[in-house]
Amino acid sequence: MNHVFKNFYRSFYNRTAGFIPSKPINQTMYPGDFFQIRNGEVIILGNIFQNGIIAKEECVLQNGITLNGASWNFSEGVTKPYSGRDTGTNPIEGEFNFSKQILAFDTAGSFVFNAQHPEAVKIVNWNDIAAELIIKLTQTLYSFREVYVVTESAVASSWTLAVAGSDEAELEIAAESESPGFVNLFGDATSKTIQAKDIEYFHRETKKKPTFFKAKKLSVQQDKLEIFVNELITQDSKKTDWAKDFYEYAFDYDTEHFSSSISINAQTCVLDMLQANELNPNTALSYFKWTDTNLDDIEKLFLTFGN
């Protein structure tokens, strides 16, 4: 049921100004962690500080950055068919008041998320270390052609997430309350789940674990991509004439050629087609750059072998 989380991840990125939940969602992601995405999961390979790639004194970390709390409370495809107050009895304390809510989910993948007091820890002088990282990660220490580096990690004093597994999913929540007015119970520390139906995932985290992040990804410089794509198009336009002269078999030759849309998949090809020693510590910066993670990277989190 991996796909049921996709709506949540996409919405999370859009609502929180670019933060992404780790995957698996309870995995910690510290500033400086470098990772790859393999078979729909984040595989952490090390940390640029712990591994001695960047010295501590070279980096400036800003701690406890207050984030917009309203942006960290949202839902999609969730309604409240019932919300009200009732009374119960306790053999020791007697009668007591409590609030109750029922959350109904429209479809598999519908979700509700609530976070309290979100904060971030951020590398604020990224531009000062970006070039050094490219050279060390691609040439002198490692030979990465695809890698991400966490630049910012977010925590919350507590957060709660519920994701539906079907269009009949429901969640019934109750909490003791002295307030006579309406109370939103989801995410409330005192609330309890009375009944859950077809809920694929429910979790309440009460520790400040850095499970949300922003990252930079290694990318090929645009001018190198354009040169490579143009060369491929020119090469393809000549291939039919060459094939007619080379092969003795009577193939049906296609006179249409592919277009520049191949640039979507050209990034890794650029590096694979380089001549020996063409990419080295002196030329690495002309081939690589850092770009922000985006929705395309979230798509990779839901691409698994066999899909």
PDB file of N, CA and C in Angstrom, residues 232-276:
ATOM      1  N   LEU A 232      23.125  14.619 -29.781  1.00  0.00           N
ATOM      2  CA  LEU A 232      22.330  13.407 -29.998  1.00  0.00           C
ATOM      3  C   LEU A 232      21.354  13.590 -31.162  1.00  0.00           C
ATOM      4  N   ILE A 233      20.734  14.757 -31.226  1.00  0.00           N
ATOM      5  CA  ILE A 233      19.780  15.013 -32.308  1.00  0.00           C
ATOM      6  C   ILE A 233      20.491  15.011 -33.660  1.00  0.00           C
ATOM      7  N   THR A 234      21.653  15.647 -33.725  1.00  0.00           N
ATOM      8  CA  THR A 234      22.427  15.673 -34.972  1.00  0.00           C
ATOM      9  C   THR A 234      22.857  14.271 -35.374  1.00  0.00           C
ATOM     10  N   GLN A 235      23.301  13.507 -34.367  1.00  0.00           N
ATOM     11  CA  GLN A 235      23.745  12.140 -34.626  1.00  0.00           C
ATOM     12  C   GLN A 235      22.596  11.277 -35.131  1.00  0.00           C
ATOM     13  N   ASP A 236      21.429  11.439 -34.542  1.00  0.00           N
ATOM     14  CA  ASP A 236      20.274  10.637 -34.946  1.00  0.00           C
ATOM     15  C   ASP A 236      19.822  10.976 -36.365  1.00  0.00           C
ATOM     16  N   SER A 237      19.931  12.256 -36.733  1.00  0.00           N
ATOM     17  CA  SER A 237      19.489  12.656 -38.064  1.00  0.00           C
ATOM     18  C   SER A 237      20.340  12.028 -39.166  1.00  0.00           C
ATOM     19  N   LYS A 238      21.559  11.642 -38.825  1.00  0.00           N
ATOM     20  CA  LYS A 238      22.462  11.039 -39.807  1.00  0.00           C
ATOM     21  C   LYS A 238      22.432   9.504 -39.772  1.00  0.00           C
ATOM     22  N   LYS A 239      21.761   8.953 -38.747  1.00  0.00           N
ATOM     23  CA  LYS A 239      21.849   7.515 -38.522  1.00  0.00           C
ATOM     24  C   LYS A 239      21.166   6.698 -39.616  1.00  0.00           C
ATOM     25  N   THR A 240      20.036   7.188 -40.140  1.00  0.00           N
ATOM     26  CA  THR A 240      19.306   6.436 -41.166  1.00  0.00           C
ATOM     27  C   THR A 240      20.161   6.249 -42.418  1.00  0.00           C
ATOM     28  N   ASP A 241      20.808   7.311 -42.882  1.00  0.00           N
ATOM     29  CA  ASP A 241      21.660   7.214 -44.069  1.00  0.00           C
ATOM     30  C   ASP A 241      22.818   6.254 -43.836  1.00  0.00           C
ATOM     31  N   TRP A 242      23.393   6.324 -42.643  1.00  0.00           N
ATOM     32  CA  TRP A 242      24.501   5.418 -42.311  1.00  0.00           C
ATOM     33  C   TRP A 242      24.022   3.969 -42.305  1.00  0.00           C
ATOM     34  N   ALA A 243      22.860   3.711 -41.709  1.00  0.00           N
ATOM     35  CA  ALA A 243      22.342   2.350 -41.598  1.00  0.00           C
ATOM     36  C   ALA A 243      22.047   1.752 -42.973  1.00  0.00           C
ATOM     37  N   LYS A 244      21.519   2.568 -43.889  1.00  0.00           N
ATOM     38  CA  LYS A 244      21.234   2.081 -45.241  1.00  0.00           C
ATOM     39  C   LYS A 244      22.504   1.603 -45.942  1.00  0.00           C
ATOM     40  N   ASP A 245      23.597   2.304 -45.690  1.00  0.00           N
ATOM     41  CA  ASP A 245      24.868   1.933 -46.322  1.00  0.00           C
ATOM     42  C   ASP A 245      25.542   0.762 -45.613  1.00  0.00           C
ATOM     43  N   PHE A 246      25.327   0.641 -44.303  1.00  0.00           N
ATOM     44  CA  PHE A 246      26.078  -0.350 -43.518  1.00  0.00           C
ATOM     45  C   PHE A 246      25.428  -1.731 -43.535  1.00  0.00           C
ATOM     46  N   TYR A 247      24.099  -1.800 -43.361  1.00  0.00           N
ATOM     47  CA  TYR A 247      23.415  -3.087 -43.246  1.00  0.00           C
ATOM     48  C   TYR A 247      22.943  -3.562 -44.623  1.00  0.00           C
ATOM     49  N   GLU A 248      23.097  -4.852 -44.855  1.00  0.00           N
ATOM     50  CA  GLU A 248      22.649  -5.423 -46.118  1.00  0.00           C
ATOM     51  C   GLU A 248      21.176  -5.819 -46.080  1.00  0.00           C
ATOM     52  N   TYR A 249      20.606  -5.923 -44.860  1.00  0.00           N
ATOM     53  CA  TYR A 249      19.200  -6.305 -44.727  1.00  0.00           C
ATOM     54  C   TYR A 249      18.305  -5.122 -45.090  1.00  0.00           C
ATOM     55  N   ALA A 250      17.137  -5.406 -45.648  1.00  0.00           N
ATOM     56  CA  ALA A 250      16.221  -4.346 -46.090  1.00  0.00           C
ATOM     57  C   ALA A 250      15.301  -3.919 -44.950  1.00  0.00           C
ATOM     58  N   PHE A 251      15.839  -3.140 -44.007  1.00  0.00           N
ATOM     59  CA  PHE A 251      15.018  -2.596 -42.925  1.00  0.00           C
ATOM     60  C   PHE A 251      14.056  -1.543 -43.483  1.00  0.00           C
ATOM     61  N   ASP A 252      12.905  -1.380 -42.788  1.00  0.00           N
ATOM     62  CA  ASP A 252      12.040  -0.231 -43.061  1.00  0.00           C
ATOM     63  C   ASP A 252      12.571   0.925 -42.221  1.00  0.00           C
ATOM     64  N   TYR A 253      13.122   1.908 -42.855  1.00  0.00           N
ATOM     65  CA  TYR A 253      13.791   2.983 -42.131  1.00  0.00           C
ATOM     66  C   TYR A 253      12.816   4.103 -41.780  1.00  0.00           C
ATOM     67  N   ASP A 254      12.892   4.515 -40.544  1.00  0.00           N
ATOM     68  CA  ASP A 254      12.044   5.593 -40.037  1.00  0.00           C
ATOM     69  C   ASP A 254      12.738   6.924 -40.321  1.00  0.00           C
ATOM     70  N   THR A 255      12.047   7.784 -41.019  1.00  0.00           N
ATOM     71  CA  THR A 255      12.651   9.076 -41.364  1.00  0.00           C
ATOM     72  C   THR A 255      12.392  10.146 -40.304  1.00  0.00           C
ATOM     73  N   GLU A 256      11.556   9.819 -39.303  1.00  0.00           N
ATOM     74  CA  GLU A 256      11.307  10.772 -38.223  1.00  0.00           C
ATOM     75  C   GLU A 256      12.369  10.605 -37.142  1.00  0.00           C
ATOM     76  N   HIS A 257      12.776  11.717 -36.575  1.00  0.00           N
ATOM     77  CA  HIS A 257      13.830  11.690 -35.561  1.00  0.00           C
ATOM     78  C   HIS A 257      13.266  12.182 -34.230  1.00  0.00           C
ATOM     79  N   PHE A 258      13.911  11.741 -33.140  1.00  0.00           N
ATOM     80  CA  PHE A 258      13.432  12.166 -31.832  1.00  0.00           C
ATOM     81  C   PHE A 258      13.737  13.641 -31.619  1.00  0.00           C
ATOM     82  N   SER A 259      13.022  14.244 -30.671  1.00  0.00           N
ATOM     83  CA  SER A 259      13.141  15.680 -30.433  1.00  0.00           C
ATOM     84  C   SER A 259      13.912  15.950 -29.153  1.00  0.00           C
ATOM     85  N   SER A 260      13.974  17.223 -28.796  1.00  0.00           N
ATOM     86  CA  SER A 260      14.727  17.623 -27.598  1.00  0.00           C
ATOM     87  C   SER A 260      14.080  17.155 -26.307  1.00  0.00           C
ATOM     88  N   SER A 261      12.901  16.491 -26.400  1.00  0.00           N
ATOM     89  CA  SER A 261      12.272  15.966 -25.181  1.00  0.00           C
ATOM     90  C   SER A 261      13.146  14.928 -24.500  1.00  0.00           C
ATOM     91  N   ILE A 262      14.138  14.407 -25.196  1.00  0.00           N
ATOM     92  CA  ILE A 262      15.042  13.433 -24.575  1.00  0.00           C
ATOM     93  C   ILE A 262      15.848  14.056 -23.452  1.00  0.00           C
ATOM     94  N   SER A 263      15.854  15.378 -23.362  1.00  0.00           N
ATOM     95  CA  SER A 263      16.627  16.036 -22.304  1.00  0.00           C
ATOM     96  C   SER A 263      16.153  15.638 -20.917  1.00  0.00           C
ATOM     97  N   ILE A 264      14.908  15.156 -20.823  1.00  0.00           N
ATOM     98  CA  ILE A 264      14.372  14.723 -19.533  1.00  0.00           C
ATOM     99  C   ILE A 264      15.235  13.600 -18.949  1.00  0.00           C
ATOM    100  N   ASN A 265      15.721  12.707 -19.801  1.00  0.00           N
ATOM    101  CA  ASN A 265      16.503  11.566 -19.331  1.00  0.00           C
ATOM    102  C   ASN A 265      17.986  11.688 -19.659  1.00  0.00           C
ATOM    103  N   ALA A 266      18.414  12.867 -20.103  1.00  0.00           N
ATOM    104  CA  ALA A 266      19.779  13.002 -20.612  1.00  0.00           C
ATOM    105  C   ALA A 266      20.823  13.233 -19.537  1.00  0.00           C
ATOM    106  N   GLN A 267      20.404  13.588 -18.314  1.00  0.00           N
ATOM    107  CA  GLN A 267      21.367  14.022 -17.308  1.00  0.00           C
ATOM    108  C   GLN A 267      22.452  12.998 -17.022  1.00  0.00           C
ATOM    109  N   THR A 268      22.063  11.768 -16.725  1.00  0.00           N
ATOM    110  CA  THR A 268      23.073  10.755 -16.433  1.00  0.00           C
ATOM    111  C   THR A 268      23.829  10.349 -17.685  1.00  0.00           C
ATOM    112  N   CYS A 269      23.184  10.435 -18.851  1.00  0.00           N
ATOM    113  CA  CYS A 269      23.860  10.082 -20.096  1.00  0.00           C
ATOM    114  C   CYS A 269      25.043  11.002 -20.369  1.00  0.00           C
ATOM    115  N   VAL A 270      24.896  12.275 -20.019  1.00  0.00           N
ATOM    116  CA  VAL A 270      25.986  13.223 -20.221  1.00  0.00           C
ATOM    117  C   VAL A 270      27.260  12.713 -19.559  1.00  0.00           C
ATOM    118  N   LEU A 271      27.138  12.246 -18.333  1.00  0.00           N
ATOM    119  CA  LEU A 271      28.301  11.792 -17.568  1.00  0.00           C
ATOM    120  C   LEU A 271      28.815  10.456 -18.069  1.00  0.00           C
ATOM    121  N   ASP A 272      27.900   9.574 -18.495  1.00  0.00           N
ATOM    122  CA  ASP A 272      28.319   8.268 -18.988  1.00  0.00           C
ATOM    123  C   ASP A 272      29.097   8.375 -20.296  1.00  0.00           C
ATOM    124  N   MET A 273      28.822   9.402 -21.086  1.00  0.00           N
ATOM    125  CA  MET A 273      29.438   9.536 -22.399  1.00  0.00           C
ATOM    126  C   MET A 273      30.737  10.338 -22.399  1.00  0.00           C
ATOM    127  N   LEU A 274      31.163  10.813 -21.229  1.00  0.00           N
ATOM    128  CA  LEU A 274      32.407  11.577 -21.169  1.00  0.00           C
ATOM    129  C   LEU A 274      33.606  10.697 -21.472  1.00  0.00           C
ATOM    130  N   GLN A 275      34.600  11.272 -22.126  1.00  0.00           N
ATOM    131  CA  GLN A 275      35.843  10.558 -22.395  1.00  0.00           C
ATOM    132  C   GLN A 275      36.610  10.360 -21.089  1.00  0.00           C
ATOM    133  N   ALA A 276      37.471   9.354 -21.072  1.00  0.00           N
ATOM    134  CA  ALA A 276      38.261   9.066 -19.875  1.00  0.00           C
ATOM    135  C   ALA A 276      39.025  10.302 -19.427  1.00  0.00           C
TER     136      ALA A 276
END
